[in-house]
PDB file of C-alpha atoms in Angstrom:
ATOM      1  CA  UNK A  62      14.328   0.499  -7.237  1.00 34.00           C
ATOM      2  CA  UNK A  63      11.894  -0.532  -9.972  1.00 38.00           C
ATOM      3  CA  UNK A  64      12.551   1.486 -13.138  1.00 39.00           C
ATOM      4  CA  UNK A  65      15.182   3.497 -11.259  1.00 38.00           C
ATOM      5  CA  UNK A  66      17.188   4.210 -14.412  1.00 33.00           C
ATOM      6  CA  UNK A  67      14.377   6.298 -15.908  1.00 38.00           C
ATOM      7  CA  UNK A  68      13.035   7.714 -12.652  1.00 37.00           C
ATOM      8  CA  UNK A  69      14.697  11.098 -12.489  1.00 35.00           C
ATOM      9  CA  UNK A  70      14.184  11.755 -16.197  1.00 36.00           C
ATOM     10  CA  UNK A  71      10.443  11.282 -15.844  1.00 46.00           C
ATOM     11  CA  UNK A  72       9.527  12.776 -12.473  1.00 47.00           C
ATOM     12  CA  UNK A  73       8.050  16.242 -12.550  1.00 55.00           C
ATOM     13  CA  UNK A  74       6.326  17.945  -9.634  1.00 53.00           C
ATOM     14  CA  UNK A  75       4.447  21.237  -9.825  1.00 50.00           C
ATOM     15  CA  UNK A  76       6.451  24.135  -8.394  1.00 50.00           C
ATOM     16  CA  UNK A  77       3.741  25.098  -5.892  1.00 45.00           C
ATOM     17  CA  UNK A  78       3.712  21.558  -4.545  1.00 44.00           C
ATOM     18  CA  UNK A  79       7.504  21.485  -4.204  1.00 45.00           C
ATOM     19  CA  UNK A  80       7.596  24.785  -2.304  1.00 46.00           C
ATOM     20  CA  UNK A  81       4.348  24.369  -0.397  1.00 45.00           C
ATOM     21  CA  UNK A  82       4.590  20.755   0.744  1.00 51.00           C
ATOM     22  CA  UNK A  83       7.632  20.639   3.008  1.00 54.00           C
ATOM     23  CA  UNK A  84       8.591  18.944   6.273  1.00 57.00           C
ATOM     24  CA  UNK A  85       7.947  22.225   8.066  1.00 60.00           C
ATOM     25  CA  UNK A  86       4.506  22.489   6.481  1.00 59.00           C
ATOM     26  CA  UNK A  87       3.599  18.869   7.224  1.00 63.00           C
ATOM     27  CA  UNK A  88       2.509  19.590  10.822  1.00 70.00           C
ATOM     28  CA  UNK A  89       0.277  22.450   9.702  1.00 71.00           C
ATOM     29  CA  UNK A  90      -1.149  20.291   6.904  1.00 67.00           C
ATOM     30  CA  UNK A  91      -1.786  17.386   9.289  1.00 77.00           C
ATOM     31  CA  UNK A  92      -3.579  19.468  11.927  1.00 72.00           C
ATOM     32  CA  UNK A  93      -5.741  21.434   9.515  1.00 76.00           C
ATOM     33  CA  UNK A  94      -7.017  18.694   7.232  1.00 86.00           C
ATOM     34  CA  UNK A  95      -9.927  16.310   7.811  1.00 92.00           C
ATOM     35  CA  UNK A  96      -9.562  12.570   7.576  1.00 93.00           C
ATOM     36  CA  UNK A  97     -11.787  10.327   5.417  1.00 96.00           C
ATOM     37  CA  UNK A  98     -15.084   8.974   6.807  1.00 96.00           C
ATOM     38  CA  UNK A  99     -15.669   5.241   7.120  1.00 96.00           C
ATOM     39  CA  UNK A 100     -18.447   5.208   4.522  1.00 97.00           C
ATOM     40  CA  UNK A 101     -16.059   6.608   1.906  1.00 97.00           C
ATOM     41  CA  UNK A 102     -13.413   3.991   2.725  1.00 97.00           C
ATOM     42  CA  UNK A 103     -16.056   1.255   2.575  1.00 96.00           C
ATOM     43  CA  UNK A 104     -17.096   2.508  -0.859  1.00 97.00           C
ATOM     44  CA  UNK A 105     -13.493   2.449  -2.091  1.00 97.00           C
ATOM     45  CA  UNK A 106     -12.914  -1.088  -0.802  1.00 95.00           C
ATOM     46  CA  UNK A 107     -16.105  -2.119  -2.589  1.00 95.00           C
ATOM     47  CA  UNK A 108     -14.847  -0.523  -5.833  1.00 96.00           C
ATOM     48  CA  UNK A 109     -11.553  -2.407  -5.482  1.00 95.00           C
ATOM     49  CA  UNK A 110     -13.408  -5.623  -4.666  1.00 92.00           C
ATOM     50  CA  UNK A 111     -11.934  -6.255  -1.225  1.00 86.00           C
ATOM     51  CA  UNK A 112     -14.058  -8.146   1.273  1.00 68.00           C
ATOM     52  CA  UNK A 113     -13.497  -9.818   4.643  1.00 53.00           C
ATOM     53  CA  UNK A 114     -13.463 -13.191   2.896  1.00 51.00           C
ATOM     54  CA  UNK A 115     -10.811 -12.158   0.375  1.00 59.00           C
ATOM     55  CA  UNK A 116      -7.873 -14.558   0.448  1.00 67.00           C
ATOM     56  CA  UNK A 117      -5.652 -13.289  -2.371  1.00 83.00           C
ATOM     57  CA  UNK A 118      -3.068 -10.547  -2.042  1.00 91.00           C
ATOM     58  CA  UNK A 119      -4.257  -7.077  -3.033  1.00 95.00           C
ATOM     59  CA  UNK A 120      -1.627  -4.572  -4.175  1.00 97.00           C
ATOM     60  CA  UNK A 121      -2.500  -0.865  -3.991  1.00 98.00           C
ATOM     61  CA  UNK A 122      -0.396   2.180  -4.840  1.00 98.00           C
ATOM     62  CA  UNK A 123      -1.366   5.574  -3.482  1.00 98.00           C
ATOM     63  CA  UNK A 124      -0.095   8.584  -5.429  1.00 98.00           C
ATOM     64  CA  UNK A 125       0.635  11.874  -3.659  1.00 95.00           C
ATOM     65  CA  UNK A 126       0.078  10.360  -0.219  1.00 95.00           C
ATOM     66  CA  UNK A 127       0.881  13.640   1.551  1.00 91.00           C
ATOM     67  CA  UNK A 128       1.158  13.228   5.312  1.00 90.00           C
ATOM     68  CA  UNK A 129      -0.694   9.904   5.214  1.00 94.00           C
ATOM     69  CA  UNK A 130      -4.219  11.021   6.094  1.00 94.00           C
ATOM     70  CA  UNK A 131      -5.835   8.706   3.546  1.00 97.00           C
ATOM     71  CA  UNK A 132      -3.204   5.991   4.033  1.00 97.00           C
ATOM     72  CA  UNK A 133      -4.084   5.689   7.718  1.00 96.00           C
ATOM     73  CA  UNK A 134      -7.821   5.921   7.078  1.00 97.00           C
ATOM     74  CA  UNK A 135      -7.811   3.009   4.639  1.00 97.00           C
ATOM     75  CA  UNK A 136      -5.427   0.787   6.589  1.00 97.00           C
ATOM     76  CA  UNK A 137      -7.041   1.386   9.984  1.00 97.00           C
ATOM     77  CA  UNK A 138     -10.522   0.774   8.591  1.00 96.00           C
ATOM     78  CA  UNK A 139      -9.304  -2.397   6.870  1.00 94.00           C
ATOM     79  CA  UNK A 140      -7.764  -3.519  10.147  1.00 94.00           C
ATOM     80  CA  UNK A 141     -11.019  -2.811  11.993  1.00 93.00           C
ATOM     81  CA  UNK A 142     -13.132  -4.918   9.617  1.00 90.00           C
ATOM     82  CA  UNK A 143     -10.574  -7.727   9.418  1.00 87.00           C
ATOM     83  CA  UNK A 144      -9.356  -7.613   5.800  1.00 85.00           C
ATOM     84  CA  UNK A 145      -5.905  -6.064   6.198  1.00 90.00           C
ATOM     85  CA  UNK A 146      -3.655  -9.140   6.233  1.00 89.00           C
ATOM     86  CA  UNK A 147      -3.653  -9.533   2.446  1.00 91.00           C
ATOM     87  CA  UNK A 148      -3.101  -5.843   1.656  1.00 95.00           C
ATOM     88  CA  UNK A 149       0.207  -4.683   0.202  1.00 97.00           C
ATOM     89  CA  UNK A 150      -0.008  -0.906   0.251  1.00 98.00           C
ATOM     90  CA  UNK A 151       2.605   1.386  -1.308  1.00 98.00           C
ATOM     91  CA  UNK A 152       2.241   5.055  -0.327  1.00 98.00           C
ATOM     92  CA  UNK A 153       4.201   7.209  -2.781  1.00 97.00           C
ATOM     93  CA  UNK A 154       5.013  10.860  -2.155  1.00 94.00           C
ATOM     94  CA  UNK A 155       7.611  13.120  -3.812  1.00 91.00           C
ATOM     95  CA  UNK A 156       8.044  15.354  -0.732  1.00 86.00           C
ATOM     96  CA  UNK A 157      10.665  13.959   1.642  1.00 86.00           C
ATOM     97  CA  UNK A 158       9.151  15.912   4.538  1.00 84.00           C
ATOM     98  CA  UNK A 159       5.723  14.433   3.903  1.00 86.00           C
ATOM     99  CA  UNK A 160       7.163  10.900   3.550  1.00 92.00           C
ATOM    100  CA  UNK A 161       8.701  11.299   7.008  1.00 90.00           C
ATOM    101  CA  UNK A 162       5.289  12.337   8.309  1.00 89.00           C
ATOM    102  CA  UNK A 163       3.674   9.189   6.863  1.00 94.00           C
ATOM    103  CA  UNK A 164       6.281   6.990   8.502  1.00 94.00           C
ATOM    104  CA  UNK A 165       6.040   8.772  11.856  1.00 93.00           C
ATOM    105  CA  UNK A 166       2.234   8.705  11.931  1.00 92.00           C
ATOM    106  CA  UNK A 167       2.011   4.997  11.047  1.00 95.00           C
ATOM    107  CA  UNK A 168       4.870   3.650  13.196  1.00 95.00           C
ATOM    108  CA  UNK A 169       2.595   2.879  16.145  1.00 95.00           C
ATOM    109  CA  UNK A 170       0.453   0.545  14.024  1.00 95.00           C
ATOM    110  CA  UNK A 171       3.431  -1.586  12.868  1.00 95.00           C
ATOM    111  CA  UNK A 172       2.146  -1.654   9.289  1.00 96.00           C
ATOM    112  CA  UNK A 173       5.668  -1.553   7.843  1.00 94.00           C
ATOM    113  CA  UNK A 174       6.919  -4.311  10.160  1.00 94.00           C
ATOM    114  CA  UNK A 175       3.971  -6.492   9.145  1.00 94.00           C
ATOM    115  CA  UNK A 176       4.819  -6.051   5.462  1.00 95.00           C
ATOM    116  CA  UNK A 177       1.563  -4.221   4.764  1.00 97.00           C
ATOM    117  CA  UNK A 178       2.891  -0.708   4.113  1.00 98.00           C
ATOM    118  CA  UNK A 179       5.807   0.684   2.120  1.00 97.00           C
ATOM    119  CA  UNK A 180       6.525   4.413   1.841  1.00 97.00           C
ATOM    120  CA  UNK A 181       8.398   5.323  -1.342  1.00 97.00           C
ATOM    121  CA  UNK A 182       9.421   8.317  -3.418  1.00 95.00           C
ATOM    122  CA  UNK A 183       7.237   8.428  -6.513  1.00 95.00           C
ATOM    123  CA  UNK A 184       5.088  10.530  -8.817  1.00 95.00           C
ATOM    124  CA  UNK A 185       2.147   9.964 -11.136  1.00 96.00           C
ATOM    125  CA  UNK A 186       4.468   9.737 -14.133  1.00 94.00           C
ATOM    126  CA  UNK A 187       6.844   7.287 -12.461  1.00 95.00           C
ATOM    127  CA  UNK A 188       5.191   4.669 -10.280  1.00 97.00           C
ATOM    128  CA  UNK A 189       7.407   2.119  -8.481  1.00 96.00           C
ATOM    129  CA  UNK A 190       5.512  -0.959  -9.680  1.00 97.00           C
ATOM    130  CA  UNK A 191       5.838  -3.600 -12.389  1.00 97.00           C
ATOM    131  CA  UNK A 192       3.637  -3.762 -15.473  1.00 98.00           C
ATOM    132  CA  UNK A 193       0.141  -5.088 -14.727  1.00 98.00           C
ATOM    133  CA  UNK A 194       0.893  -5.730 -11.056  1.00 97.00           C
ATOM    134  CA  UNK A 195      -1.590  -3.506  -9.221  1.00 98.00           C
ATOM    135  CA  UNK A 196      -5.158  -4.117  -8.101  1.00 97.00           C
ATOM    136  CA  UNK A 197      -5.768  -0.395  -7.618  1.00 98.00           C
ATOM    137  CA  UNK A 198      -4.138   3.013  -7.937  1.00 98.00           C
ATOM    138  CA  UNK A 199      -5.610   5.665  -5.654  1.00 98.00           C
ATOM    139  CA  UNK A 200      -4.943   9.394  -5.305  1.00 98.00           C
ATOM    140  CA  UNK A 201      -6.497  11.275  -2.401  1.00 98.00           C
ATOM    141  CA  UNK A 202      -6.488  15.078  -2.503  1.00 95.00           C
ATOM    142  CA  UNK A 203      -3.776  14.844  -5.152  1.00 95.00           C
ATOM    143  CA  UNK A 204      -4.771  13.879  -8.692  1.00 97.00           C
ATOM    144  CA  UNK A 205      -5.319  17.470  -9.880  1.00 96.00           C
ATOM    145  CA  UNK A 206      -1.552  17.991  -9.355  1.00 93.00           C
ATOM    146  CA  UNK A 207      -0.684  15.235 -11.827  1.00 95.00           C
ATOM    147  CA  UNK A 208      -3.598  15.171 -14.286  1.00 96.00           C
ATOM    148  CA  UNK A 209      -1.704  14.597 -17.539  1.00 96.00           C
ATOM    149  CA  UNK A 210      -1.630  12.075 -20.366  1.00 96.00           C
ATOM    150  CA  UNK A 211       1.718  10.742 -19.157  1.00 95.00           C
ATOM    151  CA  UNK A 212       0.249  10.074 -15.699  1.00 97.00           C
ATOM    152  CA  UNK A 213      -2.668   8.109 -17.155  1.00 98.00           C
ATOM    153  CA  UNK A 214      -0.361   6.116 -19.435  1.00 97.00           C
ATOM    154  CA  UNK A 215       1.836   5.262 -16.450  1.00 97.00           C
ATOM    155  CA  UNK A 216      -1.114   4.309 -14.233  1.00 98.00           C
ATOM    156  CA  UNK A 217      -2.519   2.138 -17.021  1.00 98.00           C
ATOM    157  CA  UNK A 218       0.858   0.408 -17.344  1.00 98.00           C
ATOM    158  CA  UNK A 219       0.812  -0.683 -13.704  1.00 98.00           C
ATOM    159  CA  UNK A 220      -2.824  -1.757 -13.367  1.00 98.00           C
ATOM    160  CA  UNK A 221      -4.214  -5.229 -13.947  1.00 98.00           C
ATOM    161  CA  UNK A 222      -7.060  -5.527 -16.488  1.00 97.00           C
ATOM    162  CA  UNK A 223     -10.266  -3.902 -15.147  1.00 97.00           C
ATOM    163  CA  UNK A 224      -8.478  -2.710 -12.010  1.00 97.00           C
ATOM    164  CA  UNK A 225      -9.689   0.703 -10.789  1.00 98.00           C
ATOM    165  CA  UNK A 226      -8.115   4.119 -10.657  1.00 98.00           C
ATOM    166  CA  UNK A 227      -9.775   5.804  -7.661  1.00 98.00           C
ATOM    167  CA  UNK A 228      -9.611   9.564  -7.078  1.00 98.00           C
ATOM    168  CA  UNK A 229     -10.702  11.090  -3.763  1.00 98.00           C
ATOM    169  CA  UNK A 230     -11.124  14.656  -2.551  1.00 98.00           C
ATOM    170  CA  UNK A 231     -12.488  16.414   0.513  1.00 97.00           C
ATOM    171  CA  UNK A 232     -13.881  19.671  -0.899  1.00 97.00           C
ATOM    172  CA  UNK A 233     -15.376  22.652   0.900  1.00 97.00           C
ATOM    173  CA  UNK A 234     -19.163  22.604   1.260  1.00 97.00           C
ATOM    174  CA  UNK A 235     -19.886  26.250   0.490  1.00 97.00           C
ATOM    175  CA  UNK A 236     -23.648  25.802   0.894  1.00 96.00           C
ATOM    176  CA  UNK A 237     -23.148  24.751   4.511  1.00 97.00           C
ATOM    177  CA  UNK A 238     -20.414  27.344   5.146  1.00 97.00           C
ATOM    178  CA  UNK A 239     -20.985  30.658   3.296  1.00 96.00           C
ATOM    179  CA  UNK A 240     -18.086  32.131   5.298  1.00 98.00           C
ATOM    180  CA  UNK A 241     -15.762  29.635   3.592  1.00 98.00           C
ATOM    181  CA  UNK A 242     -16.875  31.072   0.257  1.00 97.00           C
ATOM    182  CA  UNK A 243     -15.724  34.499   1.466  1.00 98.00           C
ATOM    183  CA  UNK A 244     -12.335  33.041   2.456  1.00 98.00           C
ATOM    184  CA  UNK A 245     -12.074  31.383  -0.931  1.00 98.00           C
ATOM    185  CA  UNK A 246     -13.066  34.477  -2.896  1.00 98.00           C
ATOM    186  CA  UNK A 247     -10.757  36.822  -1.001  1.00 98.00           C
ATOM    187  CA  UNK A 248      -7.786  34.590  -0.136  1.00 98.00           C
ATOM    188  CA  UNK A 249      -7.632  31.204  -1.882  1.00 97.00           C
ATOM    189  CA  UNK A 250      -8.865  32.006  -5.391  1.00 97.00           C
ATOM    190  CA  UNK A 251      -6.460  34.959  -5.856  1.00 97.00           C
ATOM    191  CA  UNK A 252      -3.561  32.814  -4.613  1.00 96.00           C
ATOM    192  CA  UNK A 253      -4.388  30.022  -7.039  1.00 95.00           C
ATOM    193  CA  UNK A 254      -4.724  32.490  -9.889  1.00 95.00           C
ATOM    194  CA  UNK A 255      -1.368  34.090  -9.090  1.00 94.00           C
ATOM    195  CA  UNK A 256       0.460  30.766  -8.889  1.00 92.00           C
ATOM    196  CA  UNK A 257      -1.393  29.157 -11.833  1.00 91.00           C
ATOM    197  CA  UNK A 258      -1.677  26.021  -9.707  1.00 91.00           C
ATOM    198  CA  UNK A 259      -4.397  23.455 -10.522  1.00 93.00           C
ATOM    199  CA  UNK A 260      -7.582  23.180  -8.446  1.00 94.00           C
ATOM    200  CA  UNK A 261      -9.835  20.171  -8.128  1.00 94.00           C
ATOM    201  CA  UNK A 262     -12.960  22.337  -8.061  1.00 90.00           C
ATOM    202  CA  UNK A 263     -12.658  23.514 -11.671  1.00 90.00           C
ATOM    203  CA  UNK A 264     -12.678  19.914 -12.988  1.00 92.00           C
ATOM    204  CA  UNK A 265      -9.798  20.540 -15.382  1.00 94.00           C
ATOM    205  CA  UNK A 266      -8.264  17.344 -13.949  1.00 97.00           C
ATOM    206  CA  UNK A 267     -10.819  15.357 -15.962  1.00 96.00           C
ATOM    207  CA  UNK A 268      -9.660  16.760 -19.313  1.00 96.00           C
ATOM    208  CA  UNK A 269      -6.635  14.462 -19.476  1.00 97.00           C
ATOM    209  CA  UNK A 270      -8.925  11.436 -19.895  1.00 97.00           C
ATOM    210  CA  UNK A 271     -10.010  12.830 -23.285  1.00 95.00           C
ATOM    211  CA  UNK A 272      -6.481  13.565 -24.512  1.00 95.00           C
ATOM    212  CA  UNK A 273      -5.276  11.564 -27.568  1.00 95.00           C
ATOM    213  CA  UNK A 274      -2.874   9.249 -25.689  1.00 94.00           C
ATOM    214  CA  UNK A 275      -5.450   8.551 -22.967  1.00 96.00           C
ATOM    215  CA  UNK A 276      -8.454   7.530 -25.054  1.00 95.00           C
ATOM    216  CA  UNK A 277      -9.128   3.823 -24.760  1.00 96.00           C
ATOM    217  CA  UNK A 278      -7.046   3.319 -21.612  1.00 98.00           C
ATOM    218  CA  UNK A 279      -9.913   3.615 -19.115  1.00 98.00           C
ATOM    219  CA  UNK A 280     -13.654   3.029 -19.011  1.00 98.00           C
ATOM    220  CA  UNK A 281     -15.980   5.957 -19.673  1.00 96.00           C
ATOM    221  CA  UNK A 282     -17.789   7.812 -18.244  1.00 96.00           C
ATOM    222  CA  UNK A 283     -16.019   8.375 -14.948  1.00 97.00           C
ATOM    223  CA  UNK A 284     -18.279   7.347 -12.071  1.00 98.00           C
ATOM    224  CA  UNK A 285     -18.863   9.462  -8.956  1.00 98.00           C
ATOM    225  CA  UNK A 286     -19.925   9.009  -5.327  1.00 98.00           C
ATOM    226  CA  UNK A 287     -20.478  11.781  -2.779  1.00 98.00           C
ATOM    227  CA  UNK A 288     -20.553  11.825   1.008  1.00 97.00           C
ATOM    228  CA  UNK A 289     -20.482  14.469   3.710  1.00 96.00           C
ATOM    229  CA  UNK A 290     -18.431  15.104   6.813  1.00 96.00           C
ATOM    230  CA  UNK A 291     -17.434  17.910   9.169  1.00 96.00           C
ATOM    231  CA  UNK A 292     -14.131  18.882  10.786  1.00 95.00           C
ATOM    232  CA  UNK A 293     -14.577  20.749  14.073  1.00 96.00           C
ATOM    233  CA  UNK A 294     -12.160  22.392  16.456  1.00 95.00           C
ATOM    234  CA  UNK A 295     -10.751  25.741  17.565  1.00 96.00           C
ATOM    235  CA  UNK A 296     -10.255  28.625  15.167  1.00 97.00           C
ATOM    236  CA  UNK A 297      -6.647  27.508  14.768  1.00 94.00           C
ATOM    237  CA  UNK A 298      -7.888  24.483  12.816  1.00 93.00           C
ATOM    238  CA  UNK A 299      -9.331  26.810  10.192  1.00 96.00           C
ATOM    239  CA  UNK A 300      -6.120  28.821  10.154  1.00 95.00           C
ATOM    240  CA  UNK A 301      -4.057  25.638   9.734  1.00 92.00           C
ATOM    241  CA  UNK A 302      -6.317  24.448   6.915  1.00 93.00           C
ATOM    242  CA  UNK A 303      -6.018  27.657   4.927  1.00 95.00           C
ATOM    243  CA  UNK A 304      -2.362  28.384   5.657  1.00 93.00           C
ATOM    244  CA  UNK A 305      -1.328  24.813   4.733  1.00 89.00           C
ATOM    245  CA  UNK A 306      -2.804  25.213   1.238  1.00 91.00           C
ATOM    246  CA  UNK A 307       0.167  24.900  -1.113  1.00 88.00           C
ATOM    247  CA  UNK A 308      -0.391  28.218  -2.863  1.00 92.00           C
ATOM    248  CA  UNK A 309      -0.371  29.947   0.520  1.00 93.00           C
ATOM    249  CA  UNK A 310       2.378  27.898   2.162  1.00 89.00           C
ATOM    250  CA  UNK A 311       4.787  28.653  -0.704  1.00 89.00           C
ATOM    251  CA  UNK A 312       4.581  32.415  -0.206  1.00 92.00           C
ATOM    252  CA  UNK A 313       7.245  34.529   1.552  1.00 94.00           C
ATOM    253  CA  UNK A 314       6.832  35.042   5.300  1.00 94.00           C
ATOM    254  CA  UNK A 315       5.681  38.655   4.998  1.00 97.00           C
ATOM    255  CA  UNK A 316       2.924  37.739   2.536  1.00 97.00           C
ATOM    256  CA  UNK A 317       1.778  34.851   4.701  1.00 96.00           C
ATOM    257  CA  UNK A 318       1.555  37.162   7.705  1.00 97.00           C
ATOM    258  CA  UNK A 319      -0.683  39.516   5.728  1.00 98.00           C
ATOM    259  CA  UNK A 320      -2.875  36.617   4.574  1.00 98.00           C
ATOM    260  CA  UNK A 321      -3.264  35.301   8.113  1.00 97.00           C
ATOM    261  CA  UNK A 322      -4.210  38.785   9.322  1.00 98.00           C
ATOM    262  CA  UNK A 323      -6.901  38.919   6.613  1.00 98.00           C
ATOM    263  CA  UNK A 324      -8.092  35.421   7.595  1.00 98.00           C
ATOM    264  CA  UNK A 325      -8.220  36.343  11.288  1.00 98.00           C
ATOM    265  CA  UNK A 326     -10.332  39.351  10.376  1.00 98.00           C
ATOM    266  CA  UNK A 327     -12.909  37.179   8.601  1.00 98.00           C
ATOM    267  CA  UNK A 328     -13.042  34.675  11.446  1.00 98.00           C
ATOM    268  CA  UNK A 329     -13.483  37.402  14.031  1.00 98.00           C
ATOM    269  CA  UNK A 330     -16.167  39.377  12.195  1.00 98.00           C
ATOM    270  CA  UNK A 331     -18.226  37.191   9.857  1.00 98.00           C
ATOM    271  CA  UNK A 332     -21.822  37.124  11.160  1.00 97.00           C
ATOM    272  CA  UNK A 333     -22.272  33.419  10.401  1.00 97.00           C
ATOM    273  CA  UNK A 334     -19.472  32.638  12.852  1.00 98.00           C
ATOM    274  CA  UNK A 335     -20.956  34.374  15.908  1.00 98.00           C
ATOM    275  CA  UNK A 336     -21.915  31.072  17.548  1.00 98.00           C
ATOM    276  CA  UNK A 337     -18.526  29.545  16.705  1.00 98.00           C
ATOM    277  CA  UNK A 338     -16.742  32.488  18.308  1.00 98.00           C
ATOM    278  CA  UNK A 339     -18.928  32.134  21.412  1.00 98.00           C
ATOM    279  CA  UNK A 340     -18.408  28.369  21.758  1.00 98.00           C
ATOM    280  CA  UNK A 341     -14.833  28.280  20.505  1.00 98.00           C
ATOM    281  CA  UNK A 342     -15.764  25.494  18.087  1.00 98.00           C
ATOM    282  CA  UNK A 343     -15.419  26.198  14.366  1.00 98.00           C
ATOM    283  CA  UNK A 344     -16.782  23.624  11.926  1.00 97.00           C
ATOM    284  CA  UNK A 345     -15.745  23.270   8.302  1.00 97.00           C
ATOM    285  CA  UNK A 346     -18.171  21.118   6.332  1.00 98.00           C
ATOM    286  CA  UNK A 347     -16.797  19.004   3.509  1.00 97.00           C
ATOM    287  CA  UNK A 348     -18.104  16.954   0.611  1.00 98.00           C
ATOM    288  CA  UNK A 349     -16.078  13.777   0.166  1.00 98.00           C
ATOM    289  CA  UNK A 350     -15.988  13.057  -3.556  1.00 98.00           C
ATOM    290  CA  UNK A 351     -14.898   9.736  -5.062  1.00 98.00           C
ATOM    291  CA  UNK A 352     -14.343   9.398  -8.806  1.00 98.00           C
ATOM    292  CA  UNK A 353     -13.337   6.121 -10.400  1.00 98.00           C
ATOM    293  CA  UNK A 354     -12.731   4.380 -13.679  1.00 98.00           C
ATOM    294  CA  UNK A 355     -11.190   1.035 -14.709  1.00 98.00           C
ATOM    295  CA  UNK A 356      -8.295   0.051 -16.916  1.00 98.00           C
ATOM    296  CA  UNK A 357      -9.070  -1.393 -20.342  1.00 98.00           C
ATOM    297  CA  UNK A 358      -6.631  -4.048 -21.527  1.00 94.00           C
TER     298      UNK A 358
END
């Protein structure tokens, strides 16, 4: 309810995200995407300044929480190491279908009942938090959708002095998986070009930090950390990962059928996947990238 009067005037979500991230697509998204490794969560908690001995309340807002992959990773890791009791975590997501997925996937852990987790409608340009009230704003697999001056101004408004803005992505490791490069070149890149949707890989998300209204709001340069992980499973996992990409998921049924046929052809014929086809285990390697900066006040 915070700032409700100006909410609808300020929210704006990219068309590909609106059409591609739906309740129907949430199951495909959930099954095809990797989680976040413990070492990346540990690094983020270190950036925020959370430790097992921390006694003060820590308020975190996640932007574009999706189906809750990162939400669960951070809360479950915090629970495992014993520093969850003082967390107040607000997962914001503009897609109603994805918000339902967050709630369903976290129900068993009782985070909401314990007062640790809230799931709210929200966007980067309208965050449900008071001025200077947050210890961290985090966006996992999402910031490139909202990388604008207005988003940075809004994030800065909500953060405490020196509190971090943390951006996280799991990106394809093309060096480890040349066959993923073929899928990207022939399927993903053309779809992104046609939709004019933003991509994390081209780093255009970082340009907003140099825009006139953004200069002086956050520390510079942006700092980076990189880790590695792998997501293994049947070929269907690869299909789910590609077909749940927003610029694919938004397409009409007939186009999606053609894309999946093309994808199946690559998976069934690429020479680098001979062993995967024999074993039935397909592995997508990822680089987990963390970028962070701090508010200046």
